[in-house]
Amino acid sequence: MFKQLLAKCIEGYTLTEQEAYDAMGAIMSGEVTASQIASFLSILRLRGETVEELTGLARGMRSRMMTIHYDEEVIDTCGTGGDEASTFNISTAAAIVVSSLGVKVAKHGNRAVSSKSGSADVLEALRIDIQETPEEAKESLRTKGLAFLFAPLYHAAMKYAAAPRKEIGFRTAFNLLGPLANPARCKRQVIGVYSTRYAEKIAEALGRLGSSHVVLVTGKDGLDECSITTETDVVELKNGEIRRYILTPEECGLSRGSLKDIQVHTVQQSAELLKAVMEGTANESAINIVSLNAGVALYVAGKVTSIREGVEMAKEAIITKRALMQFQRLQTKEVEKYA
């Protein structure tokens, strides 16, 4: 079956939602060879994934993932990765700030695949616990307001795609699919997208998958975050409606910063800068970009009615050390190792 779908793609045709669902099922069942997976991902990347394909692939991932059933509404701040800008872990920092303000965050993430530091890498360096079971994650959400959902623990069937994905090295459909398959099935998300041309496709796919409020952001400097150095392209899905607009630091009360001030070369550097943001001692660009992205998350969560109001609330949490207190609550005494 998979060979037929692969041949269809090679001949220039796109897959229906059901065919994409079947393709993902075959991949996750171990029926497909590594070279076939690599070919499939490469073809999709070359011509661009359709909304139907993204929706079907996401449904396929969701059907096999381990899930968390949590009574309260949660949000996620997961990006697609792959912007190759070598910035510190901004969305992880934003998740900590947001959770300090009473919003439950189920942060979905992984180790680095196409970046210097994945969210799991930096959390380990900061001695912040990664919950190993859905029960532990639910307890962390209940007591601390934040749980880190380490993707390989919840998407065990994706192990068959891990090697070919790492070997080909470039961005693939799986960069796009990660945020579409949060184990907590959150319907509110901030998603950083490395290319704005994918944002509307992802928004439409998430609408079909039942999301209620999602903001997808791409910095005009190429960041898969709201940028502090330039304008940010925003695609917002809210109650079934999709709209596009531009967001600037100035309209959120922030001055523009420098990209070099938020770039790192190692996991340890990312950890140190993230910690400095929480302490309020980091450079202005780093503090402002975390405040900006956390502000968008607060808006998505319904904590505030505008992004600017969210940014002000997030920055105040950093200034008053509320975010630092949450950061310290999340830390454990011993470093846990995750393969």
mmCIF file of C-alpha atoms in Angstrom:
data_model
loop_
_atom_site.group_PDB
_atom_site.id
_atom_site.type_symbol
_atom_site.label_atom_id
_atom_site.label_comp_id
_atom_site.label_asym_id
_atom_site.label_seq_id
_atom_site.Cartn_x
_atom_site.Cartn_y
_atom_site.Cartn_z
ATOM 1 C CA MET A 1 0.000 0.000 0.000
ATOM 2 C CA PHE A 2 2.733 2.454 0.949
ATOM 3 C CA LYS A 3 4.607 1.842 -2.312
ATOM 4 C CA GLN A 4 1.478 2.821 -4.220
ATOM 5 C CA LEU A 5 1.099 6.034 -2.220
ATOM 6 C CA LEU A 6 4.794 6.806 -2.714
ATOM 7 C CA ALA A 7 4.453 6.234 -6.458
ATOM 8 C CA LYS A 8 1.442 8.564 -6.547
ATOM 9 C CA CYS A 9 3.501 11.302 -4.878
ATOM 10 C CA ILE A 10 6.447 10.772 -7.227
ATOM 11 C CA GLU A 11 4.127 11.147 -10.218
ATOM 12 C CA GLY A 12 3.091 14.582 -8.985
ATOM 13 C CA TYR A 13 -0.229 13.793 -7.363
ATOM 14 C CA THR A 14 -1.221 14.783 -3.845
ATOM 15 C CA LEU A 15 -2.736 12.450 -1.268
ATOM 16 C CA THR A 16 -6.247 12.604 0.098
ATOM 17 C CA GLU A 17 -6.682 13.024 3.848
ATOM 18 C CA GLN A 18 -7.457 9.303 4.164
ATOM 19 C CA GLU A 19 -4.422 8.306 2.099
ATOM 20 C CA ALA A 20 -2.171 10.485 4.272
ATOM 21 C CA TYR A 21 -3.729 8.903 7.366
ATOM 22 C CA ASP A 22 -3.015 5.435 5.913
ATOM 23 C CA ALA A 23 0.560 6.433 5.042
ATOM 24 C CA MET A 24 1.222 7.566 8.609
ATOM 25 C CA GLY A 25 -0.331 4.368 9.926
ATOM 26 C CA ALA A 26 2.016 2.299 7.772
ATOM 27 C CA ILE A 27 5.034 4.297 8.956
ATOM 28 C CA MET A 28 4.098 3.907 12.611
ATOM 29 C CA SER A 29 3.415 0.178 12.224
ATOM 30 C CA GLY A 30 6.988 -0.483 11.104
ATOM 31 C CA GLU A 31 5.826 -1.679 7.690
ATOM 32 C CA VAL A 32 7.875 0.912 5.790
ATOM 33 C CA THR A 33 11.625 0.890 5.224
ATOM 34 C CA ALA A 34 13.853 3.785 6.277
ATOM 35 C CA SER A 35 14.617 4.642 2.646
ATOM 36 C CA GLN A 36 10.905 4.732 1.790
ATOM 37 C CA ILE A 37 10.237 7.054 4.729
ATOM 38 C CA ALA A 38 13.105 9.326 3.664
ATOM 39 C CA SER A 39 11.786 9.381 0.085
ATOM 40 C CA PHE A 40 8.256 10.159 1.234
ATOM 41 C CA LEU A 41 9.353 13.037 3.477
ATOM 42 C CA SER A 42 11.657 14.434 0.796
ATOM 43 C CA ILE A 43 8.955 14.427 -1.893
ATOM 44 C CA LEU A 44 6.432 16.148 0.379
ATOM 45 C CA ARG A 45 8.987 18.776 1.355
ATOM 46 C CA LEU A 46 9.969 19.429 -2.256
ATOM 47 C CA ARG A 47 6.448 20.135 -3.511
ATOM 48 C CA GLY A 48 4.940 21.318 -0.217
ATOM 49 C CA GLU A 49 2.461 19.462 1.973
ATOM 50 C CA THR A 50 -1.252 20.134 1.351
ATOM 51 C CA VAL A 51 -3.858 20.844 4.046
ATOM 52 C CA GLU A 52 -5.410 17.428 3.380
ATOM 53 C CA GLU A 53 -2.044 15.707 3.783
ATOM 54 C CA LEU A 54 -1.186 17.576 6.990
ATOM 55 C CA THR A 55 -4.611 16.814 8.447
ATOM 56 C CA GLY A 56 -4.418 13.127 7.555
ATOM 57 C CA LEU A 57 -0.859 12.745 8.805
ATOM 58 C CA ALA A 58 -1.772 14.522 12.058
ATOM 59 C CA ARG A 59 -4.814 12.310 12.543
ATOM 60 C CA GLY A 60 -2.555 9.318 12.008
ATOM 61 C CA MET A 61 -0.109 10.538 14.658
ATOM 62 C CA ARG A 62 -2.928 11.285 17.081
ATOM 63 C CA SER A 63 -4.447 7.831 16.633
ATOM 64 C CA ARG A 64 -1.273 6.144 17.885
ATOM 65 C CA MET A 65 -0.081 8.554 20.564
ATOM 66 C CA MET A 66 -0.362 8.106 24.304
ATOM 67 C CA THR A 67 -2.722 10.800 25.572
ATOM 68 C CA ILE A 68 -3.265 12.834 28.732
ATOM 69 C CA HIS A 69 -6.807 13.477 29.884
ATOM 70 C CA TYR A 70 -6.796 16.619 31.983
ATOM 71 C CA ASP A 71 -10.022 18.216 33.200
ATOM 72 C CA GLU A 72 -8.944 21.846 32.853
ATOM 73 C CA GLU A 73 -8.073 23.621 29.626
ATOM 74 C CA VAL A 74 -4.351 23.710 28.815
ATOM 75 C CA ILE A 75 -2.255 25.510 26.214
ATOM 76 C CA ASP A 76 0.973 24.690 24.378
ATOM 77 C CA THR A 77 3.816 26.890 23.129
ATOM 78 C CA CYS A 78 5.398 24.384 20.763
ATOM 79 C CA GLY A 79 7.217 25.539 17.634
ATOM 80 C CA THR A 80 8.018 23.674 14.452
ATOM 81 C CA GLY A 81 11.752 24.204 14.900
ATOM 82 C CA GLY A 82 13.995 24.331 11.884
ATOM 83 C CA ASP A 83 14.490 28.093 11.634
ATOM 84 C CA GLU A 84 18.285 27.553 11.857
ATOM 85 C CA ALA A 85 18.691 30.856 13.697
ATOM 86 C CA SER A 86 20.436 29.321 16.764
ATOM 87 C CA THR A 87 18.320 31.233 19.269
ATOM 88 C CA PHE A 88 17.931 30.153 22.891
ATOM 89 C CA ASN A 89 14.816 28.201 23.902
ATOM 90 C CA ILE A 90 12.351 31.089 23.749
ATOM 91 C CA SER A 91 9.100 29.101 23.692
ATOM 92 C CA THR A 92 10.233 27.083 26.729
ATOM 93 C CA ALA A 93 11.023 30.290 28.607
ATOM 94 C CA ALA A 94 7.638 31.698 27.596
ATOM 95 C CA ALA A 95 5.919 28.552 28.888
ATOM 96 C CA ILE A 96 7.512 29.048 32.312
ATOM 97 C CA VAL A 97 6.453 32.703 32.459
ATOM 98 C CA VAL A 98 2.891 31.886 31.373
ATOM 99 C CA SER A 99 2.563 29.056 33.897
ATOM 100 C CA SER A 100 3.642 31.463 36.659
ATOM 101 C CA LEU A 101 0.479 33.451 35.904
ATOM 102 C CA GLY A 102 -2.018 30.663 36.496
ATOM 103 C CA VAL A 103 -2.284 29.297 32.958
ATOM 104 C CA LYS A 104 -1.848 25.518 32.649
ATOM 105 C CA VAL A 105 0.804 24.685 30.040
ATOM 106 C CA ALA A 106 1.348 21.235 28.524
ATOM 107 C CA LYS A 107 4.664 21.903 26.750
ATOM 108 C CA HIS A 108 5.245 19.411 23.960
ATOM 109 C CA GLY A 109 8.855 19.031 22.831
ATOM 110 C CA ASN A 110 11.872 16.923 22.011
ATOM 111 C CA ARG A 111 15.628 16.908 21.844
ATOM 112 C CA ALA A 112 17.357 18.964 19.184
ATOM 113 C CA VAL A 113 16.857 17.682 15.643
ATOM 114 C CA SER A 114 17.435 20.795 13.533
ATOM 115 C CA SER A 115 18.463 23.291 16.243
ATOM 116 C CA LYS A 116 21.298 23.884 18.710
ATOM 117 C CA SER A 117 19.136 23.104 21.717
ATOM 118 C CA GLY A 118 15.835 21.263 21.927
ATOM 119 C CA SER A 119 13.427 21.943 24.782
ATOM 120 C CA ALA A 120 14.291 18.616 26.429
ATOM 121 C CA ASP A 121 18.006 19.431 26.225
ATOM 122 C CA VAL A 122 17.689 22.809 27.921
ATOM 123 C CA LEU A 123 15.310 21.557 30.625
ATOM 124 C CA GLU A 124 17.751 18.804 31.502
ATOM 125 C CA ALA A 125 20.572 21.358 31.732
ATOM 126 C CA LEU A 126 18.395 23.492 34.031
ATOM 127 C CA ARG A 127 17.486 20.539 36.275
ATOM 128 C CA ILE A 128 13.804 20.861 35.427
ATOM 129 C CA ASP A 129 12.040 17.524 35.617
ATOM 130 C CA ILE A 130 10.617 15.831 32.539
ATOM 131 C CA GLN A 131 7.621 13.757 33.566
ATOM 132 C CA GLU A 132 7.896 10.121 32.506
ATOM 133 C CA THR A 133 4.216 9.107 32.543
ATOM 134 C CA PRO A 134 0.842 10.725 31.822
ATOM 135 C CA GLU A 135 0.047 10.420 35.525
ATOM 136 C CA GLU A 136 3.174 12.362 36.484
ATOM 137 C CA ALA A 137 2.372 14.978 33.837
ATOM 138 C CA LYS A 138 -1.174 15.414 35.155
ATOM 139 C CA GLU A 139 0.155 15.803 38.703
ATOM 140 C CA SER A 140 2.697 18.388 37.546
ATOM 141 C CA LEU A 141 -0.056 20.315 35.770
ATOM 142 C CA ARG A 142 -2.155 20.202 38.929
ATOM 143 C CA THR A 143 0.566 21.225 41.389
ATOM 144 C CA LYS A 144 2.935 23.352 39.283
ATOM 145 C CA GLY A 145 0.855 24.465 36.328
ATOM 146 C CA LEU A 146 3.327 23.131 33.758
ATOM 147 C CA ALA A 147 4.159 19.696 32.396
ATOM 148 C CA PHE A 148 6.765 18.846 29.794
ATOM 149 C CA LEU A 149 5.551 16.190 27.387
ATOM 150 C CA PHE A 150 8.679 14.549 25.958
ATOM 151 C CA ALA A 151 7.550 13.569 22.456
ATOM 152 C CA PRO A 152 9.245 10.125 22.215
ATOM 153 C CA LEU A 153 7.435 8.994 25.382
ATOM 154 C CA TYR A 154 4.031 9.787 23.884
ATOM 155 C CA HIS A 155 4.765 9.003 20.242
ATOM 156 C CA ALA A 156 6.600 5.692 20.622
ATOM 157 C CA ALA A 157 5.410 4.534 17.205
ATOM 158 C CA MET A 158 7.342 7.392 15.611
ATOM 159 C CA LYS A 159 10.587 5.570 16.397
ATOM 160 C CA TYR A 160 10.597 4.121 12.880
ATOM 161 C CA ALA A 161 10.908 7.622 11.402
ATOM 162 C CA ALA A 162 13.584 8.844 13.818
ATOM 163 C CA ALA A 163 16.642 7.521 11.957
ATOM 164 C CA PRO A 164 15.677 8.599 8.409
ATOM 165 C CA ARG A 165 14.559 11.978 9.726
ATOM 166 C CA LYS A 166 17.896 12.565 11.420
ATOM 167 C CA GLU A 167 19.864 11.261 8.440
ATOM 168 C CA ILE A 168 18.250 13.559 5.869
ATOM 169 C CA GLY A 169 18.796 16.451 8.288
ATOM 170 C CA PHE A 170 16.510 19.056 6.722
ATOM 171 C CA ARG A 171 13.063 20.234 7.801
ATOM 172 C CA THR A 172 10.298 17.767 7.007
ATOM 173 C CA ALA A 173 6.583 17.290 7.544
ATOM 174 C CA PHE A 174 7.408 16.061 11.038
ATOM 175 C CA ASN A 175 8.547 19.559 12.021
ATOM 176 C CA LEU A 176 5.069 20.725 11.100
ATOM 177 C CA LEU A 177 3.258 17.766 12.660
ATOM 178 C CA GLY A 178 4.749 17.960 16.156
ATOM 179 C CA PRO A 179 2.595 20.937 17.226
ATOM 180 C CA LEU A 180 -0.477 19.267 15.652
ATOM 181 C CA ALA A 181 -0.188 16.223 17.893
ATOM 182 C CA ASN A 182 0.031 17.442 21.492
ATOM 183 C CA PRO A 183 -0.714 14.481 23.806
ATOM 184 C CA ALA A 184 -2.938 16.698 25.989
ATOM 185 C CA ARG A 185 -5.040 17.469 22.894
ATOM 186 C CA CYS A 186 -4.982 21.176 23.781
ATOM 187 C CA LYS A 187 -7.207 23.333 21.615
ATOM 188 C CA ARG A 188 -5.306 26.570 22.341
ATOM 189 C CA GLN A 189 -1.746 26.995 21.084
ATOM 190 C CA VAL A 190 0.967 29.409 20.082
ATOM 191 C CA ILE A 191 2.921 27.798 17.254
ATOM 192 C CA GLY A 192 6.145 29.176 15.879
ATOM 193 C CA VAL A 193 6.459 28.305 12.193
ATOM 194 C CA TYR A 194 9.752 28.599 10.304
ATOM 195 C CA SER A 195 7.986 29.658 7.090
ATOM 196 C CA THR A 196 4.823 31.733 6.985
ATOM 197 C CA ARG A 197 3.654 29.988 3.806
ATOM 198 C CA TYR A 198 2.934 26.950 5.966
ATOM 199 C CA ALA A 199 1.085 28.887 8.660
ATOM 200 C CA GLU A 200 -2.289 29.134 6.905
ATOM 201 C CA LYS A 201 -2.132 25.446 5.962
ATOM 202 C CA ILE A 202 -1.463 24.491 9.575
ATOM 203 C CA ALA A 203 -4.221 26.821 10.775
ATOM 204 C CA GLU A 204 -6.710 25.235 8.383
ATOM 205 C CA ALA A 205 -5.607 21.728 9.388
ATOM 206 C CA LEU A 206 -5.980 22.577 13.087
ATOM 207 C CA GLY A 207 -9.433 23.995 12.386
ATOM 208 C CA ARG A 208 -10.401 20.649 10.878
ATOM 209 C CA LEU A 209 -8.879 18.911 13.901
ATOM 210 C CA GLY A 210 -11.030 20.898 16.328
ATOM 211 C CA SER A 211 -8.746 23.632 17.674
ATOM 212 C CA SER A 212 -10.484 26.725 19.096
ATOM 213 C CA HIS A 213 -7.790 29.425 19.286
ATOM 214 C CA VAL A 214 -4.340 29.126 17.713
ATOM 215 C CA VAL A 215 -1.839 31.844 16.826
ATOM 216 C CA LEU A 216 0.890 30.899 14.351
ATOM 217 C CA VAL A 217 3.870 33.228 14.158
ATOM 218 C CA THR A 218 6.859 33.680 11.851
ATOM 219 C CA GLY A 219 9.375 36.474 12.313
ATOM 220 C CA LYS A 220 10.328 38.303 9.138
ATOM 221 C CA ASP A 221 13.924 37.567 10.167
ATOM 222 C CA GLY A 222 13.126 33.860 9.801
ATOM 223 C CA LEU A 223 12.492 33.041 13.466
ATOM 224 C CA ASP A 224 9.846 30.477 14.352
ATOM 225 C CA GLU A 225 8.866 32.848 17.184
ATOM 226 C CA CYS A 226 7.454 36.341 17.509
ATOM 227 C CA SER A 227 10.529 38.392 16.657
ATOM 228 C CA ILE A 228 11.933 41.258 18.702
ATOM 229 C CA THR A 229 14.156 42.446 15.842
ATOM 230 C CA THR A 230 11.519 43.028 13.169
ATOM 231 C CA GLU A 231 7.879 42.467 12.227
ATOM 232 C CA THR A 232 6.161 39.119 12.751
ATOM 233 C CA ASP A 233 3.706 37.502 10.347
ATOM 234 C CA VAL A 234 0.721 36.216 12.321
ATOM 235 C CA VAL A 235 -1.991 33.781 11.256
ATOM 236 C CA GLU A 236 -4.747 33.466 13.845
ATOM 237 C CA LEU A 237 -7.394 30.744 14.008
ATOM 238 C CA LYS A 238 -10.204 31.684 16.373
ATOM 239 C CA ASN A 239 -13.602 30.032 16.532
ATOM 240 C CA GLY A 240 -13.265 28.679 13.008
ATOM 241 C CA GLU A 241 -12.182 31.974 11.434
ATOM 242 C CA ILE A 242 -8.662 32.539 10.055
ATOM 243 C CA ARG A 243 -7.132 35.989 9.734
ATOM 244 C CA ARG A 244 -3.655 37.253 8.939
ATOM 245 C CA TYR A 245 -1.905 40.351 10.283
ATOM 246 C CA ILE A 246 1.481 41.859 11.166
ATOM 247 C CA LEU A 247 2.703 42.269 14.759
ATOM 248 C CA THR A 248 5.493 44.686 15.695
ATOM 249 C CA PRO A 249 7.417 45.011 18.978
ATOM 250 C CA GLU A 250 6.465 48.705 19.144
ATOM 251 C CA GLU A 251 2.718 48.095 19.228
ATOM 252 C CA CYS A 252 3.319 45.842 22.232
ATOM 253 C CA GLY A 253 5.302 48.543 24.040
ATOM 254 C CA LEU A 254 8.706 47.007 23.306
ATOM 255 C CA SER A 255 11.771 48.390 21.574
ATOM 256 C CA ARG A 256 13.426 46.434 18.783
ATOM 257 C CA GLY A 257 16.407 44.334 19.743
ATOM 258 C CA SER A 258 19.320 42.499 18.190
ATOM 259 C CA LEU A 259 19.343 38.924 16.897
ATOM 260 C CA LYS A 260 22.864 38.326 18.190
ATOM 261 C CA ASP A 261 21.656 39.052 21.730
ATOM 262 C CA ILE A 262 19.370 35.993 21.637
ATOM 263 C CA GLN A 263 21.624 33.560 19.754
ATOM 264 C CA VAL A 264 23.511 30.696 21.402
ATOM 265 C CA HIS A 265 25.920 27.995 20.302
ATOM 266 C CA THR A 266 25.398 25.311 22.941
ATOM 267 C CA VAL A 267 22.701 23.871 25.194
ATOM 268 C CA GLN A 268 24.508 25.299 28.216
ATOM 269 C CA GLN A 269 24.492 28.805 26.758
ATOM 270 C CA SER A 270 20.767 28.488 26.092
ATOM 271 C CA ALA A 271 20.187 27.351 29.678
ATOM 272 C CA GLU A 272 22.227 30.231 31.087
ATOM 273 C CA LEU A 273 20.368 32.838 29.016
ATOM 274 C CA LEU A 274 16.968 31.372 29.884
ATOM 275 C CA LYS A 275 17.877 31.421 33.587
ATOM 276 C CA ALA A 276 19.089 35.022 33.287
ATOM 277 C CA VAL A 277 15.731 35.999 31.758
ATOM 278 C CA MET A 278 13.916 34.484 34.736
ATOM 279 C CA GLU A 279 16.253 36.346 37.099
ATOM 280 C CA GLY A 280 15.696 39.577 35.187
ATOM 281 C CA THR A 281 19.426 39.968 34.529
ATOM 282 C CA ALA A 282 19.483 39.040 30.829
ATOM 283 C CA ASN A 283 19.924 41.573 28.052
ATOM 284 C CA GLU A 284 16.877 43.597 27.009
ATOM 285 C CA SER A 285 16.392 41.704 23.735
ATOM 286 C CA ALA A 286 16.163 38.347 25.527
ATOM 287 C CA ILE A 287 13.736 39.584 28.189
ATOM 288 C CA ASN A 288 11.587 41.351 25.612
ATOM 289 C CA ILE A 289 11.325 38.427 23.195
ATOM 290 C CA VAL A 290 10.229 36.115 26.019
ATOM 291 C CA SER A 291 7.715 38.731 27.194
ATOM 292 C CA LEU A 292 6.396 39.098 23.648
ATOM 293 C CA ASN A 293 5.909 35.378 23.080
ATOM 294 C CA ALA A 294 4.496 34.826 26.560
ATOM 295 C CA GLY A 295 2.112 37.724 25.942
ATOM 296 C CA VAL A 296 0.747 36.036 22.828
ATOM 297 C CA ALA A 297 0.272 32.815 24.835
ATOM 298 C CA LEU A 298 -1.655 34.682 27.545
ATOM 299 C CA TYR A 299 -3.885 36.129 24.821
ATOM 300 C CA VAL A 300 -4.484 32.671 23.335
ATOM 301 C CA ALA A 301 -5.283 31.285 26.799
ATOM 302 C CA GLY A 302 -7.949 33.956 27.283
ATOM 303 C CA LYS A 303 -6.115 35.427 30.271
ATOM 304 C CA VAL A 304 -6.085 38.841 28.556
ATOM 305 C CA THR A 305 -8.060 40.432 25.745
ATOM 306 C CA SER A 306 -5.121 41.747 23.715
ATOM 307 C CA ILE A 307 -1.549 40.754 22.949
ATOM 308 C CA ARG A 308 -0.219 44.049 24.327
ATOM 309 C CA GLU A 309 -1.982 43.432 27.640
ATOM 310 C CA GLY A 310 -0.446 39.960 27.697
ATOM 311 C CA VAL A 311 3.039 41.327 27.030
ATOM 312 C CA GLU A 312 2.688 43.800 29.893
ATOM 313 C CA MET A 313 1.530 41.035 32.238
ATOM 314 C CA ALA A 314 4.389 38.735 31.190
ATOM 315 C CA LYS A 315 7.045 41.427 31.612
ATOM 316 C CA GLU A 316 5.693 42.296 35.038
ATOM 317 C CA ALA A 317 5.969 38.618 36.026
ATOM 318 C CA ILE A 318 9.677 38.760 35.159
ATOM 319 C CA ILE A 319 10.306 42.101 36.875
ATOM 320 C CA THR A 320 8.506 41.092 40.092
ATOM 321 C CA LYS A 321 10.344 37.718 40.196
ATOM 322 C CA ARG A 322 7.083 35.805 39.908
ATOM 323 C CA ALA A 323 8.490 33.960 36.886
ATOM 324 C CA LEU A 324 11.722 33.240 38.805
ATOM 325 C CA MET A 325 9.754 31.716 41.684
ATOM 326 C CA GLN A 326 7.963 29.435 39.231
ATOM 327 C CA PHE A 327 11.274 28.532 37.585
ATOM 328 C CA GLN A 328 12.709 27.549 40.965
ATOM 329 C CA ARG A 329 9.600 25.501 41.815
ATOM 330 C CA LEU A 330 10.078 23.509 38.624
ATOM 331 C CA GLN A 331 13.707 22.650 39.336
ATOM 332 C CA THR A 332 14.733 19.318 40.844
ATOM 333 C CA LYS A 333 17.825 18.540 42.861
ATOM 334 C CA GLU A 334 19.252 15.941 40.537
ATOM 335 C CA VAL A 335 19.641 15.938 36.791
ATOM 336 C CA GLU A 336 17.527 13.282 35.125
ATOM 337 C CA LYS A 337 18.874 11.627 31.986
ATOM 338 C CA TYR A 338 16.612 10.844 29.077
ATOM 339 C CA ALA A 339 17.807 8.863 26.111
#
